[in-house]
């Protein structure tokens, strides 16, 4: 799924730091490091998100995680570590295009060529 990761934070469970990604459509995902703390990891829907700078993340939707977490008392969200994601601009030649990314890029090219006319 092609998204724009706007903010990154972290959740701490015991000694493990789990990244939290907030996208431009206000969805939140957590990294795969959360897996050992889930009651039934196979029931949680795993997703791969691709940021606009072609970085891919294996993640779980945060609402799904909270349904299946083993012990919620151990969970700690560190709000002091929320920071804005810095995006790298990738030239077209260097861009690795996944099918979703390629589709979005083609649409962007088509729309920009229409604006020039």
PDB file of C-alpha atoms in Angstrom:
ATOM      1  CA  UNK A   1       0.000   0.000   0.000  1.00  0.00           C
ATOM      2  CA  UNK A   2       1.480   3.365  -1.040  1.00  0.00           C
ATOM      3  CA  UNK A   3       1.374   5.889   1.815  1.00  0.00           C
ATOM      4  CA  UNK A   4       3.198   8.930   3.115  1.00  0.00           C
ATOM      5  CA  UNK A   5       4.687   8.343   6.549  1.00  0.00           C
ATOM      6  CA  UNK A   6       4.328  11.709   8.278  1.00  0.00           C
ATOM      7  CA  UNK A   7       5.405  10.902  11.847  1.00  0.00           C
ATOM      8  CA  UNK A   8       7.374   8.170  13.572  1.00  0.00           C
ATOM      9  CA  UNK A   9       7.226   7.369  17.278  1.00  0.00           C
ATOM     10  CA  UNK A  10       7.849   4.320  19.400  1.00  0.00           C
ATOM     11  CA  UNK A  11       6.120   2.011  21.848  1.00  0.00           C
ATOM     12  CA  UNK A  12       8.132   0.396  24.614  1.00  0.00           C
ATOM     13  CA  UNK A  13       7.257  -3.065  25.875  1.00  0.00           C
ATOM     14  CA  UNK A  14       9.681  -4.260  28.531  1.00  0.00           C
ATOM     15  CA  UNK A  15      13.097  -3.687  26.875  1.00  0.00           C
ATOM     16  CA  UNK A  16      11.825  -3.771  23.290  1.00  0.00           C
ATOM     17  CA  UNK A  17      11.354  -0.607  21.245  1.00  0.00           C
ATOM     18  CA  UNK A  18       8.638  -0.930  18.591  1.00  0.00           C
ATOM     19  CA  UNK A  19       8.393   1.766  15.893  1.00  0.00           C
ATOM     20  CA  UNK A  20       5.017   3.433  15.295  1.00  0.00           C
ATOM     21  CA  UNK A  21       4.295   4.980  11.893  1.00  0.00           C
ATOM     22  CA  UNK A  22       1.597   7.633  11.380  1.00  0.00           C
ATOM     23  CA  UNK A  23       0.561   8.125   7.763  1.00  0.00           C
ATOM     24  CA  UNK A  24      -0.907  11.110   5.947  1.00  0.00           C
ATOM     25  CA  UNK A  25      -4.391   9.562   6.152  1.00  0.00           C
ATOM     26  CA  UNK A  26      -4.103   9.395   9.987  1.00  0.00           C
ATOM     27  CA  UNK A  27      -3.613   5.641  10.119  1.00  0.00           C
ATOM     28  CA  UNK A  28      -1.158   4.178  12.594  1.00  0.00           C
ATOM     29  CA  UNK A  29       0.967   1.077  12.127  1.00  0.00           C
ATOM     30  CA  UNK A  30       3.458  -0.683  14.391  1.00  0.00           C
ATOM     31  CA  UNK A  31       6.605  -2.530  13.367  1.00  0.00           C
ATOM     32  CA  UNK A  32       7.128  -6.286  13.363  1.00  0.00           C
ATOM     33  CA  UNK A  33       9.037  -6.064  16.656  1.00  0.00           C
ATOM     34  CA  UNK A  34       5.614  -6.295  18.372  1.00  0.00           C
ATOM     35  CA  UNK A  35       5.146  -9.893  17.205  1.00  0.00           C
ATOM     36  CA  UNK A  36       6.408 -11.714  20.363  1.00  0.00           C
ATOM     37  CA  UNK A  37       3.919  -9.756  22.492  1.00  0.00           C
ATOM     38  CA  UNK A  38       0.812 -10.816  20.553  1.00  0.00           C
ATOM     39  CA  UNK A  39      -1.460 -13.598  21.835  1.00  0.00           C
ATOM     40  CA  UNK A  40      -2.109 -14.969  18.361  1.00  0.00           C
ATOM     41  CA  UNK A  41       0.189 -13.314  15.793  1.00  0.00           C
ATOM     42  CA  UNK A  42      -1.401 -15.135  12.861  1.00  0.00           C
ATOM     43  CA  UNK A  43      -4.775 -13.480  13.512  1.00  0.00           C
ATOM     44  CA  UNK A  44      -3.347  -9.982  13.175  1.00  0.00           C
ATOM     45  CA  UNK A  45      -3.374  -8.723   9.599  1.00  0.00           C
ATOM     46  CA  UNK A  46       0.185  -7.994   8.465  1.00  0.00           C
ATOM     47  CA  UNK A  47       0.652  -5.219   5.904  1.00  0.00           C
ATOM     48  CA  UNK A  48       3.526  -3.849   3.869  1.00  0.00           C
ATOM     49  CA  UNK A  49       3.462  -0.087   3.424  1.00  0.00           C
ATOM     50  CA  UNK A  50       5.633   1.802   0.955  1.00  0.00           C
ATOM     51  CA  UNK A  51       6.548   5.379   1.742  1.00  0.00           C
ATOM     52  CA  UNK A  52       6.833   7.987  -0.999  1.00  0.00           C
ATOM     53  CA  UNK A  53      10.626   7.770  -0.817  1.00  0.00           C
ATOM     54  CA  UNK A  54      10.373   4.039  -1.702  1.00  0.00           C
ATOM     55  CA  UNK A  55      11.060   2.756   1.834  1.00  0.00           C
ATOM     56  CA  UNK A  56       9.045  -0.356   2.636  1.00  0.00           C
ATOM     57  CA  UNK A  57       7.918  -1.324   6.133  1.00  0.00           C
ATOM     58  CA  UNK A  58       6.442  -4.642   7.354  1.00  0.00           C
ATOM     59  CA  UNK A  59       3.791  -3.489   9.808  1.00  0.00           C
ATOM     60  CA  UNK A  60       0.600  -4.277  11.691  1.00  0.00           C
ATOM     61  CA  UNK A  61      -2.354  -1.856  11.966  1.00  0.00           C
ATOM     62  CA  UNK A  62      -2.256  -0.540  15.537  1.00  0.00           C
ATOM     63  CA  UNK A  63      -5.948  -1.230  16.263  1.00  0.00           C
ATOM     64  CA  UNK A  64      -5.449  -4.889  15.340  1.00  0.00           C
ATOM     65  CA  UNK A  65      -2.435  -5.062  17.643  1.00  0.00           C
ATOM     66  CA  UNK A  66      -4.336  -3.683  20.631  1.00  0.00           C
ATOM     67  CA  UNK A  67      -6.978  -6.414  20.197  1.00  0.00           C
ATOM     68  CA  UNK A  68      -4.395  -9.203  20.436  1.00  0.00           C
ATOM     69  CA  UNK A  69      -1.675  -7.865  22.759  1.00  0.00           C
ATOM     70  CA  UNK A  70      -0.825 -10.224  25.642  1.00  0.00           C
ATOM     71  CA  UNK A  71      -0.423  -7.777  28.507  1.00  0.00           C
ATOM     72  CA  UNK A  72      -1.542  -4.179  27.988  1.00  0.00           C
ATOM     73  CA  UNK A  73      -0.004  -3.088  31.296  1.00  0.00           C
ATOM     74  CA  UNK A  74       3.487  -3.473  29.841  1.00  0.00           C
ATOM     75  CA  UNK A  75       2.738  -1.096  26.940  1.00  0.00           C
ATOM     76  CA  UNK A  76       4.156   2.434  27.080  1.00  0.00           C
ATOM     77  CA  UNK A  77       3.878   5.028  24.291  1.00  0.00           C
ATOM     78  CA  UNK A  78       6.704   7.519  24.473  1.00  0.00           C
ATOM     79  CA  UNK A  79       5.098  10.748  23.254  1.00  0.00           C
ATOM     80  CA  UNK A  80       8.315  12.694  23.691  1.00  0.00           C
ATOM     81  CA  UNK A  81       9.841  10.747  20.821  1.00  0.00           C
ATOM     82  CA  UNK A  82       7.282  11.631  18.142  1.00  0.00           C
ATOM     83  CA  UNK A  83       9.112  13.216  15.252  1.00  0.00           C
ATOM     84  CA  UNK A  84       8.315  14.221  11.698  1.00  0.00           C
ATOM     85  CA  UNK A  85       9.642  11.896   9.003  1.00  0.00           C
ATOM     86  CA  UNK A  86      12.154  13.478   6.650  1.00  0.00           C
ATOM     87  CA  UNK A  87      11.501  12.394   3.072  1.00  0.00           C
ATOM     88  CA  UNK A  88      14.201  11.864   0.515  1.00  0.00           C
ATOM     89  CA  UNK A  89      13.452  13.029  -2.994  1.00  0.00           C
ATOM     90  CA  UNK A  90      14.263  10.266  -5.459  1.00  0.00           C
ATOM     91  CA  UNK A  91      14.934  11.015  -9.090  1.00  0.00           C
ATOM     92  CA  UNK A  92      12.879   9.050 -11.606  1.00  0.00           C
ATOM     93  CA  UNK A  93      15.921   7.120 -12.852  1.00  0.00           C
ATOM     94  CA  UNK A  94      16.781   5.834  -9.366  1.00  0.00           C
ATOM     95  CA  UNK A  95      13.214   5.150  -8.306  1.00  0.00           C
ATOM     96  CA  UNK A  96      12.355   1.499  -7.703  1.00  0.00           C
ATOM     97  CA  UNK A  97       8.785   1.055  -8.845  1.00  0.00           C
ATOM     98  CA  UNK A  98       6.509  -1.478  -7.235  1.00  0.00           C
ATOM     99  CA  UNK A  99       3.191  -2.045  -9.060  1.00  0.00           C
ATOM    100  CA  UNK A 100       1.344   0.401  -6.762  1.00  0.00           C
ATOM    101  CA  UNK A 101       4.165   2.915  -6.921  1.00  0.00           C
ATOM    102  CA  UNK A 102       4.368   2.617 -10.707  1.00  0.00           C
ATOM    103  CA  UNK A 103       0.628   3.218 -11.016  1.00  0.00           C
ATOM    104  CA  UNK A 104       0.804   6.315  -8.811  1.00  0.00           C
ATOM    105  CA  UNK A 105       3.833   7.603 -10.728  1.00  0.00           C
ATOM    106  CA  UNK A 106       2.073   7.110 -14.087  1.00  0.00           C
ATOM    107  CA  UNK A 107      -0.997   8.975 -12.842  1.00  0.00           C
ATOM    108  CA  UNK A 108       1.175  11.802 -11.559  1.00  0.00           C
ATOM    109  CA  UNK A 109       2.927  12.075 -14.942  1.00  0.00           C
ATOM    110  CA  UNK A 110      -0.403  12.086 -16.792  1.00  0.00           C
ATOM    111  CA  UNK A 111      -1.840  14.789 -14.548  1.00  0.00           C
ATOM    112  CA  UNK A 112       1.242  16.997 -14.796  1.00  0.00           C
ATOM    113  CA  UNK A 113       1.248  16.753 -18.606  1.00  0.00           C
ATOM    114  CA  UNK A 114      -2.422  17.830 -18.715  1.00  0.00           C
ATOM    115  CA  UNK A 115      -1.670  20.881 -16.558  1.00  0.00           C
ATOM    116  CA  UNK A 116       1.055  22.015 -18.988  1.00  0.00           C
ATOM    117  CA  UNK A 117      -1.375  22.108 -21.951  1.00  0.00           C
TER     118      UNK A 117
END
